[in-house]
C-alpha positions as CSV (number, residue, x, y, z in Angstrom):
1,X,4.3,-12.5,-41.1
2,X,7.3,-9.8,-40.7
3,X,10.2,-9.7,-39.1
4,X,8.7,-7.2,-36.6
5,X,5.3,-9.2,-36.4
6,X,7.8,-12.4,-35.5
7,X,9.5,-9.8,-32.9
8,X,6.5,-8.7,-31.4
9,X,4.8,-12.5,-31.8
10,X,7.9,-13.5,-29.2
11,X,7.2,-10.8,-26.7
12,X,3.4,-11.5,-26.8
13,X,2.9,-8.4,-28.5
14,X,-0.7,-8.2,-30.6
15,X,0.1,-6.0,-34.2
16,X,-3.8,-6.7,-34.7
17,X,-6.4,-7.5,-32.3
18,X,-10.5,-8.3,-33.2
19,X,-12.8,-6.0,-31.8
20,X,-16.0,-7.8,-32.5
21,X,-17.1,-10.9,-34.7
22,X,-15.4,-10.6,-38.7
23,X,-13.1,-7.4,-37.7
24,X,-9.5,-6.5,-37.6
25,X,-8.4,-3.8,-36.8
26,X,-4.4,-3.1,-37.3
27,X,-2.1,-1.9,-34.2
28,X,0.1,1.1,-35.8
29,X,3.5,0.3,-35.9
30,X,4.8,3.0,-33.9
31,X,2.8,1.3,-30.8
32,X,4.1,-1.2,-31.7
33,X,7.8,-0.3,-31.8
34,X,7.1,1.3,-28.6
35,X,5.9,-1.3,-26.6
36,X,8.6,-3.3,-27.3
37,X,10.8,-0.6,-26.3
38,X,9.0,-1.0,-22.8
39,X,10.6,-4.5,-22.6
40,X,13.6,-3.7,-23.5
41,X,14.1,-4.4,-26.8
42,X,14.9,-2.7,-29.1
43,X,12.7,-2.4,-32.5
44,X,13.7,1.2,-33.5
45,X,15.5,0.4,-37.3
46,X,14.7,-3.0,-39.8
47,X,18.7,-3.7,-38.7
48,X,17.8,-3.4,-35.1
49,X,14.4,-5.4,-35.3
50,X,16.9,-8.1,-36.8
51,X,19.6,-8.3,-34.4
52,X,16.2,-8.3,-32.0
53,X,15.4,-11.6,-33.4
54,X,18.8,-13.3,-34.0
55,X,19.0,-12.2,-30.0
56,X,15.8,-14.1,-29.2
57,X,16.3,-17.0,-30.8
58,X,19.8,-17.3,-29.3
59,X,18.4,-17.1,-26.3
60,X,16.3,-19.8,-26.5
61,X,18.4,-22.0,-27.6
62,X,21.0,-21.5,-24.7
63,X,18.3,-21.4,-22.2
64,X,18.5,-24.6,-20.8
65,X,15.4,-23.5,-18.1
66,X,12.8,-21.0,-18.2
67,X,13.6,-19.1,-15.2
68,X,9.9,-19.4,-14.0
69,X,7.9,-22.8,-14.3
70,X,4.7,-23.0,-13.0
71,X,2.8,-25.9,-12.9
72,X,-0.9,-27.4,-11.5
73,X,-0.7,-29.6,-8.3
74,X,-1.3,-33.0,-9.1
75,X,-2.0,-32.1,-13.5
76,X,1.3,-30.6,-14.7
77,X,4.4,-33.0,-15.3
78,X,7.2,-31.2,-14.4
79,X,9.5,-32.3,-17.4
80,X,6.4,-33.1,-19.6
81,X,6.3,-28.6,-19.0
82,X,9.7,-27.7,-20.0
83,X,11.2,-27.0,-23.0
84,X,13.4,-29.9,-24.7
85,X,16.4,-30.7,-22.8
86,X,19.2,-32.7,-24.0
87,X,18.8,-36.6,-23.0
88,X,20.8,-37.3,-20.0
89,X,20.1,-34.0,-18.1
90,X,19.0,-34.4,-14.3
91,X,16.4,-32.5,-12.7
92,X,16.2,-31.8,-8.9
93,X,13.9,-29.8,-7.2
94,X,15.1,-28.0,-3.9
95,X,11.5,-27.3,-1.9
96,X,10.3,-24.4,0.2
97,X,11.2,-25.8,3.3
98,X,14.8,-26.7,2.9
99,X,14.0,-30.1,0.9
100,X,15.2,-31.9,-2.4
101,X,12.8,-34.5,-4.2
102,X,12.6,-35.3,-7.3
103,X,10.6,-33.6,-10.1
104,X,7.3,-35.6,-10.5
105,X,3.4,-34.9,-10.1
106,X,3.3,-35.5,-6.0
107,X,5.7,-31.9,-5.6
108,X,4.0,-30.0,-2.8
109,X,2.1,-26.7,-3.5
110,X,4.7,-23.7,-2.6
111,X,7.6,-21.8,-4.3
112,X,10.6,-24.4,-4.9
113,X,13.8,-24.4,-6.9
114,X,14.4,-26.1,-9.7
115,X,17.6,-27.2,-10.9
116,X,19.0,-28.6,-14.4
117,X,22.4,-30.2,-15.1
118,X,23.7,-31.4,-18.3
119,X,26.2,-33.3,-19.9
120,X,27.6,-31.2,-21.6
121,X,28.7,-29.3,-18.1
122,X,25.9,-26.2,-18.5
123,X,23.8,-26.0,-15.0
124,X,20.6,-23.8,-14.6
125,X,18.3,-23.3,-11.8
126,X,14.0,-21.6,-12.1
127,X,11.7,-20.6,-9.7
128,X,9.3,-23.8,-9.2
129,X,6.2,-22.5,-8.8
130,X,3.6,-25.5,-7.7
131,X,-0.2,-24.0,-7.5
132,X,-3.6,-26.3,-6.3
133,X,-5.2,-27.5,-9.1
134,X,-8.1,-25.4,-8.5
135,X,-9.8,-23.3,-5.0
136,X,-11.8,-24.6,-2.7
137,X,-15.3,-23.9,-3.5
138,X,-17.3,-22.0,-1.0
139,X,-19.0,-23.5,2.4
140,X,-22.8,-23.0,1.1
141,X,-23.9,-20.1,-0.6
142,X,-23.7,-16.6,1.7
143,X,-24.8,-13.0,1.1
144,X,-23.0,-10.4,2.6
145,X,-22.5,-6.9,1.9
146,X,-20.9,-4.3,-0.4
147,X,-20.0,-0.6,1.1
148,X,-17.7,1.9,0.3
149,X,-15.7,2.2,3.8
150,X,-14.8,6.1,3.2
151,X,-18.8,6.8,3.2
152,X,-19.7,5.2,5.6
153,X,-19.3,7.7,8.8
154,X,-20.2,7.1,12.4
155,X,-21.1,9.1,15.4
156,X,-16.9,8.3,15.8
157,X,-14.8,8.7,12.9
158,X,-13.7,11.9,11.6
159,X,-14.7,12.6,8.8
160,X,-14.6,9.8,7.2
161,X,-15.3,5.7,7.7
162,X,-12.8,3.8,9.5
163,X,-11.4,0.3,10.0
164,X,-13.1,0.8,13.6
165,X,-16.5,1.4,11.7
166,X,-15.8,-1.6,9.6
167,X,-15.3,-4.2,12.6
168,X,-18.6,-2.4,13.9
169,X,-20.6,-3.2,10.3
170,X,-19.1,-6.6,10.5
171,X,-19.8,-7.2,13.7
172,X,-23.5,-6.5,13.2
173,X,-24.2,-7.7,10.2
174,X,-23.0,-11.3,10.9
175,X,-25.0,-11.4,14.3
176,X,-27.8,-9.8,13.6
177,X,-28.5,-10.7,9.4
178,X,-26.7,-14.2,9.0
179,X,-24.3,-12.4,6.1
180,X,-21.1,-14.0,5.8
181,X,-18.7,-11.4,4.2
182,X,-18.5,-7.3,3.8
183,X,-16.6,-6.3,0.7
184,X,-14.8,-3.3,0.6
185,X,-13.5,-0.4,-1.8
186,X,-9.5,-0.7,-2.2
187,X,-8.1,0.4,0.9
188,X,-4.2,0.9,-0.5
189,X,-2.3,4.0,0.0
190,X,-3.4,7.0,-1.9
191,X,-0.4,9.4,-3.4
192,X,-0.2,11.9,-1.0
193,X,-1.7,16.1,-1.9
194,X,1.0,18.3,-2.5
195,X,0.4,22.7,-2.8
196,X,-3.3,23.4,-4.6
197,X,-3.3,19.6,-5.8
198,X,-5.1,17.6,-3.4
199,X,-5.2,13.6,-3.2
200,X,-7.1,11.7,-5.6
201,X,-10.3,10.4,-3.9
202,X,-9.7,7.2,-6.5
203,X,-9.1,4.1,-4.8
204,X,-8.3,2.7,-8.3
205,X,-5.3,4.8,-8.6
206,X,-3.8,4.4,-5.2
207,X,0.4,5.1,-4.3
208,X,1.1,1.4,-3.3
209,X,-1.3,-1.6,-3.4
210,X,0.7,-3.6,-0.7
211,X,0.4,-1.1,2.3
212,X,-3.0,-0.2,3.7
213,X,-3.8,3.6,4.4
214,X,-3.3,5.0,7.5
215,X,-6.3,7.5,6.6
216,X,-8.5,4.7,8.0
217,X,-7.0,4.0,11.4
218,X,-9.4,5.2,14.6
219,X,-7.1,7.3,16.3
220,X,-8.6,6.4,20.0
221,X,-8.5,2.8,19.0
222,X,-4.3,3.1,18.9
223,X,-3.6,1.8,22.6
224,X,-1.5,4.4,23.3
225,X,-4.4,6.9,23.1
226,X,-5.0,5.6,26.7
227,X,-1.4,7.5,27.9
228,X,-1.5,10.7,26.6
229,X,-1.3,13.2,29.4
230,X,-0.3,16.8,30.3
231,X,-0.7,19.3,26.8
232,X,-0.5,16.2,24.6
233,X,-3.6,15.3,25.9
234,X,-5.2,18.6,25.5
235,X,-3.8,19.5,21.8
236,X,-5.7,15.6,21.4
237,X,-8.8,16.9,22.9
238,X,-8.3,20.5,20.0
239,X,-8.2,17.7,17.1
240,X,-11.3,15.5,18.5
241,X,-13.0,18.7,18.4
242,X,-12.0,20.1,14.9
243,X,-12.8,15.9,13.7
244,X,-16.0,16.0,15.1
245,X,-16.8,19.6,13.0
246,X,-15.6,18.2,10.5
247,X,-17.4,14.9,11.0
248,X,-20.9,17.0,11.2
249,X,-20.5,19.2,8.3
250,X,-20.4,16.3,6.1
251,X,-23.2,14.5,7.9
252,X,-25.2,17.4,8.0
253,X,-24.2,20.4,6.5
254,X,-24.2,19.0,3.4
255,X,-20.2,19.0,3.0
256,X,-18.2,16.6,0.6
257,X,-16.1,14.6,1.9
258,X,-12.1,15.2,2.6
259,X,-9.7,12.8,2.1
260,X,-7.2,15.8,3.0
261,X,-8.8,17.3,6.1
262,X,-9.1,14.0,8.0
263,X,-5.8,13.3,7.2
264,X,-4.4,17.0,8.1
265,X,-6.0,15.8,11.5
266,X,-5.3,12.4,11.9
267,X,-2.0,12.9,10.8
268,X,-1.2,15.6,13.8
269,X,-3.0,13.1,16.0
270,X,-0.4,10.3,15.2
271,X,2.3,12.8,15.6
272,X,1.2,13.5,19.3
273,X,0.4,8.9,20.3
274,X,4.1,8.5,18.2
275,X,5.9,10.0,21.5
276,X,4.2,8.0,23.9
277,X,7.0,5.1,24.1
278,X,5.3,1.5,23.3
279,X,5.3,-1.0,26.0
280,X,7.8,-3.7,26.0
281,X,4.9,-6.2,24.1
282,X,3.8,-4.1,22.2
283,X,7.5,-3.2,21.0
284,X,8.3,-6.5,20.3
285,X,5.4,-7.1,18.3
286,X,6.2,-4.0,16.2
287,X,9.6,-5.7,15.5
288,X,8.1,-8.8,14.4
289,X,6.1,-6.2,11.5
290,X,9.5,-5.0,10.8
291,X,11.3,-8.4,9.8
292,X,8.4,-9.6,7.6
293,X,7.2,-6.3,6.1
294,X,11.6,-6.4,5.4
295,X,12.4,-4.8,2.1
296,X,9.2,-3.8,0.6
297,X,7.8,-1.7,3.9
298,X,11.4,-0.5,4.2
299,X,10.8,1.1,0.4
300,X,7.3,2.8,0.7
301,X,8.6,4.0,4.3
302,X,11.3,5.7,2.5
303,X,9.1,6.5,-0.3
304,X,6.6,8.4,2.4
305,X,9.5,10.5,3.8
306,X,10.7,11.8,0.6
307,X,7.7,13.0,-0.6
308,X,7.0,15.0,2.4
309,X,10.4,16.6,1.5
310,X,10.2,16.8,-2.9
311,X,6.7,16.1,-2.7
312,X,5.4,12.6,-4.0
313,X,5.7,12.8,-7.8
314,X,9.5,10.9,-7.3
315,X,9.9,11.0,-11.0
316,X,10.5,15.1,-10.3
317,X,13.0,14.0,-7.0
318,X,16.4,15.4,-7.2
319,X,19.5,13.6,-9.4
320,X,19.8,9.9,-7.3
321,X,16.8,9.9,-5.1
322,X,15.1,8.6,-8.5
323,X,16.7,5.5,-8.3
324,X,15.9,3.5,-4.6
325,X,19.2,1.7,-5.2
326,X,20.9,4.6,-5.3
327,X,24.0,6.0,-3.6
328,X,21.8,8.9,-2.4
329,X,19.4,6.7,-2.1
330,X,21.1,4.2,1.0
331,X,22.4,7.6,2.7
332,X,18.8,9.3,2.7
333,X,17.6,6.4,4.9
334,X,20.5,7.2,7.2
335,X,19.1,10.8,7.0
336,X,15.7,10.4,7.5
337,X,15.4,7.3,9.8
338,X,13.2,8.7,12.0
339,X,10.5,9.8,9.1
340,X,10.8,6.4,8.0
341,X,10.5,4.7,10.9
342,X,7.5,6.9,11.5
343,X,5.4,5.6,8.5
344,X,6.8,2.0,9.4
345,X,4.9,2.8,12.5
346,X,1.7,3.7,10.3
347,X,1.9,0.6,8.8
348,X,2.0,-1.2,11.3
349,X,-1.3,0.1,13.4
350,X,-2.8,0.2,10.1
351,X,-2.3,-3.9,9.7
352,X,-3.7,-4.3,13.3
353,X,-6.5,-3.1,13.0
354,X,-7.6,-4.7,10.0
355,X,-6.8,-7.7,11.7
356,X,-9.0,-6.7,14.3
357,X,-11.9,-5.8,12.2
358,X,-10.9,-9.2,10.6
359,X,-11.5,-10.8,13.8
360,X,-14.6,-9.0,14.3
361,X,-16.1,-10.6,11.4
362,X,-15.5,-13.5,11.7
363,X,-16.2,-13.9,15.5
364,X,-19.4,-12.5,14.5
365,X,-19.8,-15.8,12.5
366,X,-19.1,-14.7,8.9
367,X,-17.9,-17.4,6.6
368,X,-16.0,-15.5,4.9
369,X,-15.4,-11.9,6.6
370,X,-13.7,-9.6,4.4
371,X,-13.6,-9.1,0.6
372,X,-10.5,-6.4,-0.1
373,X,-10.6,-5.7,-3.2
374,X,-7.2,-5.2,-5.7
375,X,-7.7,-2.4,-7.9
376,X,-5.7,-3.1,-11.5
377,X,-2.5,-1.0,-11.4
378,X,-0.5,2.0,-9.4
379,X,-0.5,5.5,-9.5
380,X,2.8,6.3,-11.8
381,X,3.8,8.9,-9.1
382,X,3.6,6.4,-6.1
383,X,5.9,4.4,-3.7
384,X,5.3,1.4,-5.9
385,X,5.8,2.8,-9.2
386,X,9.1,4.3,-7.9
387,X,10.1,1.1,-5.8
388,X,9.2,-1.0,-8.5
389,X,10.5,0.6,-11.4
390,X,12.6,-2.7,-12.9
391,X,9.1,-4.5,-12.7
392,X,6.8,-1.8,-14.5
393,X,6.7,-0.9,-18.3
394,X,8.4,2.9,-18.5
395,X,6.2,5.3,-20.5
396,X,3.2,2.3,-20.6
397,X,-0.3,3.0,-19.7
398,X,-3.2,0.4,-18.9
399,X,-6.3,0.8,-21.1
400,X,-9.0,-0.7,-22.5
401,X,-9.6,-0.5,-26.6
402,X,-12.7,1.2,-27.9
403,X,-16.0,-1.1,-27.6
404,X,-19.2,0.1,-27.6
405,X,-19.1,1.7,-24.5
406,X,-16.5,3.8,-25.3
407,X,-15.5,5.0,-29.0
408,X,-12.2,6.3,-28.1
409,X,-11.0,3.1,-25.6
410,X,-9.1,4.2,-22.7
411,X,-6.6,5.1,-20.7
412,X,-6.2,4.7,-16.7
413,X,-2.6,6.5,-16.4
414,X,-1.4,3.4,-14.5
415,X,2.2,1.3,-15.6
416,X,1.3,-1.9,-16.6
417,X,3.8,-5.2,-15.2
418,X,6.4,-6.8,-17.2
419,X,5.8,-9.8,-18.2
420,X,9.4,-10.5,-19.2
421,X,10.4,-8.8,-15.3
422,X,7.9,-10.9,-13.6
423,X,9.2,-14.0,-14.8
424,X,13.0,-13.3,-14.2
425,X,12.1,-12.2,-10.9
426,X,9.9,-15.7,-10.0
427,X,6.7,-13.7,-10.0
428,X,8.1,-11.9,-7.0
429,X,6.3,-8.7,-6.5
430,X,3.1,-10.5,-7.6
431,X,3.2,-13.1,-5.0
432,X,4.9,-10.4,-2.3
433,X,1.4,-7.9,-3.0
434,X,-0.9,-11.2,-2.9
435,X,-0.4,-12.4,0.5
436,X,0.3,-8.7,2.0
437,X,-3.0,-8.5,0.9
438,X,-5.0,-12.0,1.6
439,X,-3.0,-11.5,5.4
440,X,-6.5,-9.9,6.8
441,X,-9.3,-11.0,4.8
442,X,-11.4,-13.5,3.9
443,X,-11.4,-13.1,-0.5
444,X,-9.8,-10.9,-2.5
445,X,-11.9,-9.3,-5.6
446,X,-9.3,-9.2,-8.0
447,X,-10.3,-5.9,-10.5
448,X,-10.2,-6.6,-14.1
449,X,-9.1,-9.8,-13.9
450,X,-8.6,-10.3,-17.5
451,X,-5.4,-8.4,-17.3
452,X,-4.3,-11.9,-16.2
453,X,-4.2,-13.1,-19.6
454,X,-3.4,-9.7,-21.3
455,X,-3.5,-6.3,-21.0
456,X,-4.0,-3.0,-23.1
457,X,-0.9,-1.2,-23.0
458,X,-1.3,2.7,-24.1
459,X,2.3,4.4,-25.1
460,X,2.5,7.8,-23.4
461,X,1.2,10.6,-24.9
462,X,-0.5,8.3,-28.3
463,X,-4.9,8.0,-28.2
464,X,-6.2,4.6,-26.1
465,X,-6.9,3.9,-29.3
466,X,-3.3,3.4,-30.7
467,X,-2.2,0.8,-28.0
468,X,-2.0,-2.5,-28.3
469,X,-2.5,-6.1,-26.3
470,X,0.4,-7.3,-24.3
471,X,-0.1,-10.6,-23.4
472,X,0.5,-12.3,-19.8
473,X,1.6,-15.9,-19.5
474,X,-1.9,-16.6,-17.4
475,X,-1.4,-20.3,-15.8
476,X,1.6,-18.1,-14.5
477,X,-0.7,-15.7,-12.6
478,X,-3.7,-17.8,-12.2
479,X,-1.1,-20.2,-10.5
480,X,0.7,-17.4,-8.3
481,X,-2.7,-16.2,-7.5
482,X,-4.7,-19.3,-6.5
483,X,-1.3,-20.6,-4.5
484,X,-1.8,-16.9,-2.1
485,X,-5.7,-17.9,-2.1
486,X,-4.7,-21.4,-0.6
487,X,-2.3,-20.2,1.4
488,X,-4.7,-17.9,3.4
489,X,-8.1,-20.1,2.9
490,X,-8.8,-17.6,0.7
491,X,-11.3,-17.3,-2.2
492,X,-11.2,-15.2,-5.1
493,X,-13.5,-13.2,-7.0
494,X,-12.5,-12.2,-11.0
495,X,-14.4,-8.6,-11.6
496,X,-14.8,-10.2,-15.5
497,X,-17.4,-7.6,-16.5
498,X,-17.1,-6.0,-20.2
499,X,-15.4,-7.2,-23.2
500,X,-14.0,-10.9,-22.5
501,X,-12.9,-13.1,-24.4
502,X,-13.2,-16.5,-25.4
503,X,-11.8,-19.2,-22.8
504,X,-11.3,-16.6,-20.0
505,X,-14.2,-17.4,-18.0
506,X,-13.9,-21.3,-18.3
507,X,-10.7,-21.2,-17.2
508,X,-10.7,-18.7,-14.7
509,X,-13.9,-21.4,-13.5
510,X,-11.6,-23.9,-13.4
511,X,-9.5,-22.7,-11.2
512,X,-12.1,-21.9,-9.0
513,X,-12.0,-18.7,-9.1
514,X,-15.5,-16.8,-8.9
515,X,-16.7,-14.3,-11.4
516,X,-18.9,-11.8,-11.1
517,X,-22.6,-10.6,-12.2
518,X,-24.5,-8.3,-12.0
519,X,-28.4,-8.3,-13.1
520,X,-28.8,-5.9,-15.3
521,X,-25.9,-6.9,-17.8
522,X,-27.7,-10.8,-17.6
523,X,-29.3,-11.4,-21.0
524,X,-29.5,-14.1,-23.0
525,X,-27.4,-12.4,-26.0
526,X,-27.1,-16.0,-27.8
527,X,-31.4,-15.8,-28.0
528,X,-33.5,-13.7,-27.6
529,X,-32.4,-10.8,-25.8
530,X,-34.5,-11.0,-22.8
531,X,-33.7,-10.6,-19.4
532,X,-32.3,-14.0,-18.3
533,X,-34.0,-16.3,-15.8
534,X,-32.6,-17.3,-12.6
535,X,-31.7,-20.8,-13.7
536,X,-29.6,-19.5,-16.7
537,X,-27.2,-17.6,-14.9
538,X,-23.7,-19.3,-13.5
539,X,-23.3,-20.8,-9.7
540,X,-19.7,-20.1,-9.7
541,X,-20.4,-16.5,-9.2
542,X,-20.8,-13.1,-7.6
543,X,-24.2,-12.1,-7.9
544,X,-24.8,-8.6,-7.6
545,X,-27.3,-5.5,-8.2
546,X,-24.6,-2.7,-8.9
547,X,-21.3,-2.0,-8.9
548,X,-19.5,0.6,-7.2
549,X,-19.0,2.6,-11.0
550,X,-23.3,2.1,-11.3
551,X,-26.7,3.4,-9.8
552,X,-27.9,2.4,-6.6
553,X,-31.0,0.1,-7.5
554,X,-33.3,2.6,-6.3
555,X,-31.8,4.7,-9.4
556,X,-31.7,2.6,-11.7
557,X,-35.7,1.5,-10.7
558,X,-37.0,5.1,-11.0
559,X,-34.8,5.7,-14.1
560,X,-32.3,8.6,-12.2
561,X,-29.7,7.9,-13.3
562,X,-30.8,9.0,-17.3
563,X,-31.5,12.4,-16.0
564,X,-27.9,12.4,-14.3
565,X,-25.8,11.5,-17.4
566,X,-28.0,13.7,-19.2
567,X,-26.9,16.6,-16.9
568,X,-23.6,15.3,-17.3
569,X,-23.4,15.5,-21.2
570,X,-22.7,11.9,-20.5
571,X,-25.8,10.5,-23.0
572,X,-24.7,9.6,-26.7
573,X,-27.8,9.8,-27.4
574,X,-31.1,12.1,-27.0
575,X,-33.4,12.2,-23.4
576,X,-36.3,11.4,-24.9
577,X,-34.3,8.5,-26.5
578,X,-32.4,7.4,-24.0
579,X,-35.9,7.5,-21.2
580,X,-37.5,5.2,-23.7
581,X,-34.9,2.2,-23.9
582,X,-34.4,2.4,-20.4
583,X,-38.4,2.3,-18.9
584,X,-38.2,-0.3,-21.5
585,X,-35.4,-1.9,-20.1
586,X,-36.5,-2.0,-16.9
587,X,-40.4,-2.6,-18.0
588,X,-39.1,-6.4,-18.7
589,X,-36.6,-6.5,-15.7
590,X,-40.5,-6.1,-13.8
591,X,-42.2,-8.8,-16.0
592,X,-40.0,-11.3,-15.3
593,X,-39.7,-10.4,-11.6
594,X,-44.1,-10.9,-11.2
595,X,-43.9,-13.9,-13.5
596,X,-41.7,-15.3,-10.5
597,X,-44.1,-13.9,-8.2
598,X,-41.3,-11.9,-6.6
599,X,-43.6,-9.2,-6.7
600,X,-47.1,-10.1,-5.0
601,X,-49.4,-7.4,-5.6
602,X,-48.2,-6.2,-8.4
603,X,-45.2,-4.0,-8.9
604,X,-45.9,-2.0,-5.8
605,X,-43.5,0.8,-4.0
606,X,-39.9,1.4,-4.6
607,X,-39.1,-0.7,-1.9
608,X,-41.0,-3.7,-2.7
609,X,-39.2,-3.1,-6.2
610,X,-35.5,-3.3,-4.6
611,X,-36.3,-6.1,-2.7
612,X,-37.4,-8.0,-5.9
613,X,-34.2,-7.1,-6.7
614,X,-33.0,-9.0,-4.0
615,X,-35.1,-11.9,-4.0
616,X,-34.0,-12.4,-7.9
617,X,-30.8,-12.8,-7.2
618,X,-31.3,-15.4,-4.7
619,X,-33.3,-17.3,-6.9
620,X,-29.7,-17.6,-8.6
621,X,-27.7,-20.4,-8.3
622,X,-24.8,-18.1,-7.3
623,X,-22.4,-19.0,-4.4
624,X,-22.8,-15.3,-3.4
625,X,-25.3,-12.7,-3.0
626,X,-24.0,-9.2,-2.5
627,X,-26.1,-6.2,-1.2
628,X,-24.5,-2.9,-2.2
629,X,-25.1,-1.1,1.4
630,X,-26.7,1.8,0.1
631,X,-29.5,0.1,-1.0
632,X,-30.6,-0.7,2.5
633,X,-31.5,2.7,2.7
634,X,-32.6,4.0,-0.5
635,X,-29.4,5.7,-1.5
636,X,-29.7,7.0,-5.0
637,X,-26.8,8.6,-6.2
638,X,-24.0,6.8,-7.5
639,X,-20.5,6.7,-5.9
640,X,-18.4,7.2,-8.8
641,X,-19.5,8.4,-12.5
642,X,-17.2,7.2,-14.9
643,X,-16.0,9.7,-16.7
644,X,-16.2,12.4,-14.8
645,X,-14.0,13.9,-12.8
646,X,-14.9,17.9,-11.3
647,X,-18.3,17.1,-12.5
648,X,-19.7,15.4,-9.7
649,X,-17.9,14.4,-6.6
650,X,-16.4,11.5,-6.9
651,X,-16.1,8.7,-3.7
652,X,-16.7,12.0,-1.9
653,X,-19.9,11.4,-0.8
654,X,-21.7,9.6,2.3
655,X,-23.8,7.0,2.7
656,X,-27.1,8.7,2.8
657,X,-31.2,7.4,2.3
658,X,-33.8,7.8,0.1
659,X,-33.8,12.5,0.0
660,X,-30.3,12.1,0.4
661,X,-29.8,12.9,3.3
662,X,-26.6,11.2,5.0
663,X,-26.8,8.7,7.3
664,X,-24.6,7.6,9.8
665,X,-23.3,3.7,10.7
666,X,-26.0,4.0,13.7
667,X,-28.8,5.1,11.9
668,X,-28.3,3.0,9.4
669,X,-28.0,-0.3,11.3
670,X,-32.0,0.3,12.9
671,X,-33.5,1.2,9.1
672,X,-36.4,-1.1,9.6
673,X,-35.7,-0.3,5.9
674,X,-32.3,-2.3,5.7
675,X,-33.6,-4.7,8.3
676,X,-36.3,-6.2,6.0
677,X,-34.2,-6.2,3.2
678,X,-31.2,-8.4,4.7
679,X,-34.3,-10.0,6.4
680,X,-36.3,-11.5,3.5
681,X,-32.8,-11.9,1.5
682,X,-31.6,-14.1,4.5
683,X,-34.5,-16.2,3.7
684,X,-34.9,-16.5,-0.2
685,X,-31.7,-17.6,0.4
686,X,-32.6,-20.2,1.9
687,X,-34.3,-22.7,-0.8
688,X,-33.2,-20.4,-3.8
689,X,-34.1,-23.6,-6.2
690,X,-37.2,-23.2,-6.5
691,X,-37.9,-20.1,-8.2
692,X,-34.8,-21.3,-10.6
693,X,-36.8,-24.4,-11.6
694,X,-39.6,-22.3,-12.3
695,X,-37.9,-19.9,-14.6
696,X,-36.6,-23.2,-16.5
């Protein structure tokens, strides 16, 4: 192995990868050099490579302890998990609750400090994270709803679904259908619009993953709303009338959801509400929230205030403000204190309504409640990328290598975590992120959970195929993830679809992290390639019929998605060929449903076939079964079509019935079709093993 390859391996950077059995692809040398540079390692010349290798070796030999040690409780021996120590080195653990103890197998769960003192006088300390051996398994099987919150408009929302709509849905589903959870799209803060550029509607390219977007607030549920008087009350009434017109445009006049228009109205309303003084109890609660939010909240609020002045891309801000710790930025905190406080206040209001939605879910008897979604990364111009520059790799984007689904590979425009920076900080940025997301959740879905092991880094300006894999300490990443989930008494669901390297699913299952299984992808790939019968499915998963990136079940069963992809220019083959292949695939699944007795009286109509799909999911051993809410009313339109931008209204469609007529939350929950589907599923979940055994 050459020096560059050794240096790359030392920092977890791949110099080749295997896209399939028996095939190896070499990574371009310029990619390896660029990725190492993003990790703070100069490999630009042979001499630089030699010096970097020497420096790495010297640091490794001089280091007494690694910066972070992550253990699994009752399984890992702290001493055995460390590199060789000089004989006679004394180890001590300072626990997070202020206690002290010797390292051993019975260390308490938490984030502690490990201290080492060597006989030669050297001393060191490192973060010691003790994670649960595995997360607790779900308490029985459960079914729930999956919804894109923005698409769920009630007769009271302001042009897009909000947190009060979410609370209503959760309360209804828990009490009426026996549902155990509601899974959501990411509610992270978006990068705001600027000039002629609209806000990116994708919930997977957020400004910050640490805070929820106040666009989801229900204005009338802010307590200070009741105390508006005089001209302020009149101005609020005019805003409410404009909001009603915006809502009716979406629900009755075929308008798309306009996030920016919604936020413009809500922002004006919130400016009015902020002028109402907080009562003593509310003030005390707000102050407590500020204390809990600390530096992260202050940074985010300051970014929002500066974005109002200089635009939402911090990389183009005046000199000094691009550094969150500069003297000029410190002065800006004081100069714009009122706007900083405004954005802190927005975060507090949003957090409170999120908490109420989770309480509505659990009060309705849901075993899990809300399932929040963690996007894989953040927008490079946004709040987190500004505040966490030391933890993110500049000039790099997460993506995916070329595969059978995308021959060119993918570049998502999201800067990745630096694994070395995470370790040096005791994984604090990741811990804090998870703790905030889990505060009002019964479970967390982790998008592209394979990123806990490795991520495909693409240098800025390079095509996606010219990226490479960078390895993360999966034991540490999963340890942090399971520790924070354990503290919150929450489950973790990993989105493990697509290309998954060997051993990943087994490692996740061993830690109690559930996977994701989607009906149309579950085939006997090791055998005849036919649809996998219920008995062949794994139990440690969320089983679904579709996702936000796939056609609805009605569209899939009718072949509508093939025609849509043809119209959008996304088919890689003639339309006739694609239709024939799609029809053959559908026929295989419908034949299996019929053999299992899930389609009595033949194949029936569309509604019967959709119900058969969910009966099939109930017949698998999956612990969780998710119902895509649009399936309840026969919506045929996908919420997102990957590979499109302006060609399709991604993330901007309200939930609609089979004819494309938008449905309000009230109409949806009164739908006989939705009631029949959920009642049927609830009954099927009561005895799923009978069909599973029949299929063996």
